[in-house]
Coordinates of C-alpha atoms in Angstrom, one line a residue:
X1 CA 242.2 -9.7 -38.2
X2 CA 240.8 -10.4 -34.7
X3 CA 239.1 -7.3 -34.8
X4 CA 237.4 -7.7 -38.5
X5 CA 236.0 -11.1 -37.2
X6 CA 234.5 -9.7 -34.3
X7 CA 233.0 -7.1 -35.8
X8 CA 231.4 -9.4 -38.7
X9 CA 230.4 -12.1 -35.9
X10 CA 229.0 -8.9 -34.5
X11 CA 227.4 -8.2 -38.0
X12 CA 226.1 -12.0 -38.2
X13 CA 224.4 -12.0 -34.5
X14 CA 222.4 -8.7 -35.0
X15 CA 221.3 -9.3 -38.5
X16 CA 220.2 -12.9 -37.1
X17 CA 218.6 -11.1 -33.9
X18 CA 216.9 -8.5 -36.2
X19 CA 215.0 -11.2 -38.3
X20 CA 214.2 -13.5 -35.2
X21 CA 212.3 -9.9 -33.6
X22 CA 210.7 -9.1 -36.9
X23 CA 209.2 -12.6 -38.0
X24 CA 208.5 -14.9 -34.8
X25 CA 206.8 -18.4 -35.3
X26 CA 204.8 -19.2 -31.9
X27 CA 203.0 -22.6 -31.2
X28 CA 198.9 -21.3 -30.6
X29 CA 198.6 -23.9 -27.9
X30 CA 201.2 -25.9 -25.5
X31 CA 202.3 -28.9 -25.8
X32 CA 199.5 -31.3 -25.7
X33 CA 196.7 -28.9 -24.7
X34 CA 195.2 -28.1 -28.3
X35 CA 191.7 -28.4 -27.7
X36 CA 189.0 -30.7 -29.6
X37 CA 192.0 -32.5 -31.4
X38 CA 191.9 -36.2 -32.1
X39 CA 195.0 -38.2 -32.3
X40 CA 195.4 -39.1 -36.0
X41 CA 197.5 -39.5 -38.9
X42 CA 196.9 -36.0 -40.6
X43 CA 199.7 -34.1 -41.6
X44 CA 200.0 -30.7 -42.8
X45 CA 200.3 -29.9 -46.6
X46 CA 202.3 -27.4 -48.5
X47 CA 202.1 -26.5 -51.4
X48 CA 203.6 -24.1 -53.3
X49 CA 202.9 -22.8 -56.8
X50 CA 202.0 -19.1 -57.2
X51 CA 201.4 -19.0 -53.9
X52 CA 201.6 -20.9 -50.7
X53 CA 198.8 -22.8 -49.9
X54 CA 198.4 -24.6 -46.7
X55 CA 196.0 -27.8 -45.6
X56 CA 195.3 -30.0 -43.1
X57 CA 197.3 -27.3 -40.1
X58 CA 197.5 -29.7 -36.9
X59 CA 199.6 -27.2 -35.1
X60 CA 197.8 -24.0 -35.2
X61 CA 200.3 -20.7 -34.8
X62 CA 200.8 -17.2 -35.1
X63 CA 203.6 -15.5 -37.2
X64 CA 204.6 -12.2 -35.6
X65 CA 205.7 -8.9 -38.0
X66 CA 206.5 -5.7 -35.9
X67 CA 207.5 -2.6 -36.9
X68 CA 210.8 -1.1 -35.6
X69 CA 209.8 0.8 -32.3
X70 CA 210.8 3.8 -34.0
X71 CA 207.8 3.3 -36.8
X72 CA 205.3 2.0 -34.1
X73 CA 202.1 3.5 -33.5
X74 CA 201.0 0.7 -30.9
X75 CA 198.7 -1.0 -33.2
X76 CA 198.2 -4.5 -34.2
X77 CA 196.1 -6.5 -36.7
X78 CA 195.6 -10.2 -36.3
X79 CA 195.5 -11.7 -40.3
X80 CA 193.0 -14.9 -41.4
X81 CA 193.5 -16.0 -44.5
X82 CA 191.0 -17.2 -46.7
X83 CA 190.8 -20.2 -48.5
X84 CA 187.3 -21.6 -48.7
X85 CA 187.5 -23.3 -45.1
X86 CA 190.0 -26.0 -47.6
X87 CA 193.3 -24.4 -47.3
X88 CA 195.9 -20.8 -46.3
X89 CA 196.7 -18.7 -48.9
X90 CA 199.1 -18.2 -46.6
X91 CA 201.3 -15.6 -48.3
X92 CA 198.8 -13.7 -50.6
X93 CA 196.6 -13.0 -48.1
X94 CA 198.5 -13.4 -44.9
X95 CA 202.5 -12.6 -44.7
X96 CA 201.9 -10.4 -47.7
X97 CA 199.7 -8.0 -45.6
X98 CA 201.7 -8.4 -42.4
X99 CA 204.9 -7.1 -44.3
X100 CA 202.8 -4.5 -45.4
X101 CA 201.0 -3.2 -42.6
X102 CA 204.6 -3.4 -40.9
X103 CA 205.4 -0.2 -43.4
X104 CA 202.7 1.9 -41.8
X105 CA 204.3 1.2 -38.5
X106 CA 201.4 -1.3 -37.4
X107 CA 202.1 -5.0 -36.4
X108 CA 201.2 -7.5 -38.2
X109 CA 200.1 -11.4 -36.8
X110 CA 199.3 -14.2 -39.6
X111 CA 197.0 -16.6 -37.7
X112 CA 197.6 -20.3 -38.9
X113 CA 194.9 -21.7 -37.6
X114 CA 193.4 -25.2 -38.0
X115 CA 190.7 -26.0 -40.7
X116 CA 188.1 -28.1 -40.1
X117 CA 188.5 -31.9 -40.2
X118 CA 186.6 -34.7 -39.8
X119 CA 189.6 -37.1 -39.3
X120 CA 191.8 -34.7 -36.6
X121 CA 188.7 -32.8 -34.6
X122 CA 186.0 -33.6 -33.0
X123 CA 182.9 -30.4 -32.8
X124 CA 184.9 -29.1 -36.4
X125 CA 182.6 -26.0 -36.8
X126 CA 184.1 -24.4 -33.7
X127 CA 187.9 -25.6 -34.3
X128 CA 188.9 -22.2 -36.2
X129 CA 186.9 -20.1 -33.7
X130 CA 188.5 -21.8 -31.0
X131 CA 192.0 -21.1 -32.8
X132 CA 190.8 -17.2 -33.3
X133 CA 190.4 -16.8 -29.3
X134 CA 193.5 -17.9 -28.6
X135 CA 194.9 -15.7 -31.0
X136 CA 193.5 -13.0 -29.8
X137 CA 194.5 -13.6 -26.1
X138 CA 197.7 -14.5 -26.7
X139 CA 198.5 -11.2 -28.6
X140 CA 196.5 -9.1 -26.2
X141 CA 198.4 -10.8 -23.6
X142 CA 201.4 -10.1 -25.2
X143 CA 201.2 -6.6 -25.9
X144 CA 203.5 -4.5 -24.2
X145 CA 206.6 -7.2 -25.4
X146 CA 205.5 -6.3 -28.4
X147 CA 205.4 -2.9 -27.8
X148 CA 201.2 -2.9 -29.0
X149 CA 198.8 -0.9 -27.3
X150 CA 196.2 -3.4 -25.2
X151 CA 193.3 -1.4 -26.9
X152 CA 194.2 -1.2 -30.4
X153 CA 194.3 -4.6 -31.6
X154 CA 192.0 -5.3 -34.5
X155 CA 191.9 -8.4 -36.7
X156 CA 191.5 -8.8 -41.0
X157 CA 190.1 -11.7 -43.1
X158 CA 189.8 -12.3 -46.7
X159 CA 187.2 -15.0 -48.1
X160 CA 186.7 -17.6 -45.1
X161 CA 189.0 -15.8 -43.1
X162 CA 186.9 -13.2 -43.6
X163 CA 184.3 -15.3 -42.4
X164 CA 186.4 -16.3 -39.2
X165 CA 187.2 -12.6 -38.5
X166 CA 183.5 -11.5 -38.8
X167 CA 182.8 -15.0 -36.3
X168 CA 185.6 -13.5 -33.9
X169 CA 184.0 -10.3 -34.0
X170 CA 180.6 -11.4 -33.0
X171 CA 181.3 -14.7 -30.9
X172 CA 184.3 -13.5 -28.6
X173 CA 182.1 -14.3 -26.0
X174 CA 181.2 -17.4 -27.1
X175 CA 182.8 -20.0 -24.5
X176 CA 184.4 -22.5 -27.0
X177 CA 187.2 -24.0 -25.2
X178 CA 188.4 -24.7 -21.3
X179 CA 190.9 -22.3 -20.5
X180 CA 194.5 -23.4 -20.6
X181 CA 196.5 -21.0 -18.8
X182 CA 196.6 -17.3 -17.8
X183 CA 196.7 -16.1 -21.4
X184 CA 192.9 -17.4 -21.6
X185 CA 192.1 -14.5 -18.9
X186 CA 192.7 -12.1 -21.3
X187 CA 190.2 -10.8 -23.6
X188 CA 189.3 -12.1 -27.0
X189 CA 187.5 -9.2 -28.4
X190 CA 188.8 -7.5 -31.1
X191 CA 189.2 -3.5 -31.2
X192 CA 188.1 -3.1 -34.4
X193 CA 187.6 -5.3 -37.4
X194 CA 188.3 -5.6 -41.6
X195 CA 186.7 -7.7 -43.9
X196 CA 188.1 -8.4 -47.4
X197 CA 185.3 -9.7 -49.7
X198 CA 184.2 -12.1 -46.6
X199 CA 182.0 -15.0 -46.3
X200 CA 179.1 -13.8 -44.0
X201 CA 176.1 -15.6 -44.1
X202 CA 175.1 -19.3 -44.5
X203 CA 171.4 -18.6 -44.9
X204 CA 170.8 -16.9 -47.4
X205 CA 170.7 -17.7 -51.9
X206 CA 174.3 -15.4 -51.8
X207 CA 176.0 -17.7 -49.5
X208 CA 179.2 -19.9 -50.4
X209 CA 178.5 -23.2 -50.6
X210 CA 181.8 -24.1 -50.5
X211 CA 182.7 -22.8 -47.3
X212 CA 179.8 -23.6 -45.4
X213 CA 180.0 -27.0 -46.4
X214 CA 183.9 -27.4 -45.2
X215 CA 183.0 -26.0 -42.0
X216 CA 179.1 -27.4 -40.9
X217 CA 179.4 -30.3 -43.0
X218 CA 177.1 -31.9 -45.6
X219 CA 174.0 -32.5 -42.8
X220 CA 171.4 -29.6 -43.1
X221 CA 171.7 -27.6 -39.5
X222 CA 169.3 -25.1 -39.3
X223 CA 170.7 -24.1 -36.2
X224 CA 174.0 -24.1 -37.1
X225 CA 173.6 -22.5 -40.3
X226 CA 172.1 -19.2 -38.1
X227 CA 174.4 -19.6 -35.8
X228 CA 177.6 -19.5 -38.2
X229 CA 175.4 -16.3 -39.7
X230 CA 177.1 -13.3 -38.9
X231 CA 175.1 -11.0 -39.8
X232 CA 172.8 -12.5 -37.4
X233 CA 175.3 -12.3 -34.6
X234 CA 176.0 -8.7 -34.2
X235 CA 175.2 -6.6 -31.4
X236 CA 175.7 -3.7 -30.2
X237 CA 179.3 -4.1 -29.0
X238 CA 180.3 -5.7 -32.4
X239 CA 183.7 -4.2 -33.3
X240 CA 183.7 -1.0 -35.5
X241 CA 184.1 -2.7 -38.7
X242 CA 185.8 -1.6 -42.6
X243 CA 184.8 -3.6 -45.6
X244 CA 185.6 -4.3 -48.8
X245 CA 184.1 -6.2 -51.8
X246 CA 183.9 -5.7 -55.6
X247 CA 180.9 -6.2 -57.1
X248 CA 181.7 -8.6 -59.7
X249 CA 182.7 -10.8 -57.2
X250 CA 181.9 -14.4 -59.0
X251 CA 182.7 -16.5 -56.1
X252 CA 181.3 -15.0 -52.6
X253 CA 179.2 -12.5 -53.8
X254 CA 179.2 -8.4 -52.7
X255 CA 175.7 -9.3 -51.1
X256 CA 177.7 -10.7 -48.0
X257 CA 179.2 -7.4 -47.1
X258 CA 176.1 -5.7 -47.9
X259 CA 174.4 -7.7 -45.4
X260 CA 177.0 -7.0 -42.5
X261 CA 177.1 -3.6 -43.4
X262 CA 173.2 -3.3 -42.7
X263 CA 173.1 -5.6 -39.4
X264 CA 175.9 -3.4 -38.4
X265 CA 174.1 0.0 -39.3
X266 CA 170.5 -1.1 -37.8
X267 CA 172.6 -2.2 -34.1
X268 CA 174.3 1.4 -34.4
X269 CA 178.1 0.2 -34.9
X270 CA 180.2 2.6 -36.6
X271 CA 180.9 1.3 -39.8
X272 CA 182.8 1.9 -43.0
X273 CA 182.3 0.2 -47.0
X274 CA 184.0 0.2 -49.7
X275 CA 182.2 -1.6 -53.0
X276 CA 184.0 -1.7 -55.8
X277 CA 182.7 -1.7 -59.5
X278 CA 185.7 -4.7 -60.5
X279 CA 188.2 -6.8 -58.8
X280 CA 186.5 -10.2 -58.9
X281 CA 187.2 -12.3 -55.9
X282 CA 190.9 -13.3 -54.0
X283 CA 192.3 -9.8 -55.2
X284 CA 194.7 -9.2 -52.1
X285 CA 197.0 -6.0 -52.1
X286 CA 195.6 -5.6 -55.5
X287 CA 198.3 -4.8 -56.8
X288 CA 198.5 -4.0 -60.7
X289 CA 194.9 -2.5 -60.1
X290 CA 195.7 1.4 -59.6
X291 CA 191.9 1.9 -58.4
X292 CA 191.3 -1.0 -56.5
X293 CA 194.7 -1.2 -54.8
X294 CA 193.8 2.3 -52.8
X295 CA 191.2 -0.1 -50.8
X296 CA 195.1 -0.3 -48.4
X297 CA 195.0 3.5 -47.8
X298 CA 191.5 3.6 -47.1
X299 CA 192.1 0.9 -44.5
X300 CA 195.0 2.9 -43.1
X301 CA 192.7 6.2 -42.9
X302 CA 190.0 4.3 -40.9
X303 CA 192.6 2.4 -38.9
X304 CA 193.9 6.7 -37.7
X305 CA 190.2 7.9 -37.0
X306 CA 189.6 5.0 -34.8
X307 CA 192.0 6.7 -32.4

């Protein structure tokens, strides 16, 4: 009888270990040190009907997915959810695709990261960048716990996080926030980057209102506008990039990746674009669509050439 309880306490410990190694909540910032924040009395919403859908995040984190280290191929993709600047899809577009990249032996990292507020931040338009640095450093940093190669870490966004991946990818650089600790020596540059039917550009007639309005504001900022512009921010050592889009996109229109795809092509960064005739907008794993749902293996093609 000894014996049988041992084994099953056994049992218990390592099933308990296994889910703690494959899905790790870890606070972005420490304690006290999350930068631009305003004391208030925001709190974080849930809420949960087909999906979860997440608002007002104080505590930005990172939710870890790794493959067994038999499946590992030493890659790693940071995930940005989209939701208009307003909320997380958190699930549909963030563990969802970490669970599933974790089946082609790649980690997977769902970025919670804060949306801008007017009540709980002070400079808002560089709150989610600033949570997207850290991110990165923090993985990058790390790395070999995780058993991820330093130099194949790339990042993914759908919608605004689309947007924020595409700002990551051009605005590493971009000194947003006073280092905290050693992690902030690291490198926030990602290795390579995906776009899901991303918000790009703020200056043009194909823009999203919506999400340029929840992160600048309603003031007109010229400046800002360009700035928050991807397609005008890319250089040279802009991340080799994969996108995707459907051209009936109703709500952030195909035009955005079209645009990225060009200011990519004309500063000679290898890129990769898929357009799709249907799929409207927020389509995810795509699912129930047997043509648009290949856009995964595509990914997972482009993701093995890069090495």
């Amino acid at each position: 009888m000894k014996t049988i309880l041992k084994n099953s306490l056994i049992i218990i410990f390592l099933t308990f270990y296994s889910m703690q190694a494959q899905d790790t909540i870890m606070p972005l910032w420490p304690e006290n040190k999350i930068p631009n924040r305003i004391e208030s009395d925001e709190k974080e919403v849930r809420d949960y009907t087909n999906i979860l859908r997440i608002s007002k995040v104080q505590e930005p984190t990172i939710e870890v997915y790794l493959p067994s280290k038999s499946n590992a191929n030493g890659q790693a993709v940071l995930i940005f959810p989209g939701g208009g600047y307003h909320i997380l899809a958190y699930d549909w577009e963030g563990t969802d695709i970490a669970k599933f990249l974790n089946g082609k032996g790649i980690a997977g990292i769902v970025v919670k990261y804060r949306l801008p507020s007017d009540v709980s931040q002070k400079e808002k338009y560089n709150v989610p960048l600033i949570d997207a640095q850290r991110a990165m450093r923090m993985v990058r940093s790390k790395a070999k716990d995780w058993n991820i190669q330093e130099d194949k870490i790339g990042i993914i966004g759908f919608s605004a996080g689309g947007h924020l991946a595409s700002t990551l990818g051009t605005h590493f650089n971009e000194k947003v926030y006073a280092a905290v600790d050693e992690m902030d020596e690291a490198s926030a540059r990602p290795d390579f980057m995906a776009l899901g039917y991303p918000v790009v550009t703020f200056t043009q007639t194909t823009k999203h209102s919506g999400s340029e309005k929840n992160l600048l504001g309603d003031t007109d900022n010229g400046d800002l506008e360009k700035h928050f512009s991807n397609e005008l921010q890319v250089t040279a050592n802009t991340p080799p990039t994969f996108l995707i889009h459907a051209t009936d996109d109703g709500s952030v229109p195909v035009e955005n990746s079209l645009l990225f795809f060009q200011a990519l092509k004309d500063k000679g960064v290898s890129a990769t674009m898929h357009i799709y005739p249907k799929g409207g907008h927020g389509f995810s794993l795509a699912r129930e669509d047997v043509h648009l749902r290949g856009w995964t293996e595509r990914l997972f093609e482009w993701m093995e050439s890069l090495e």
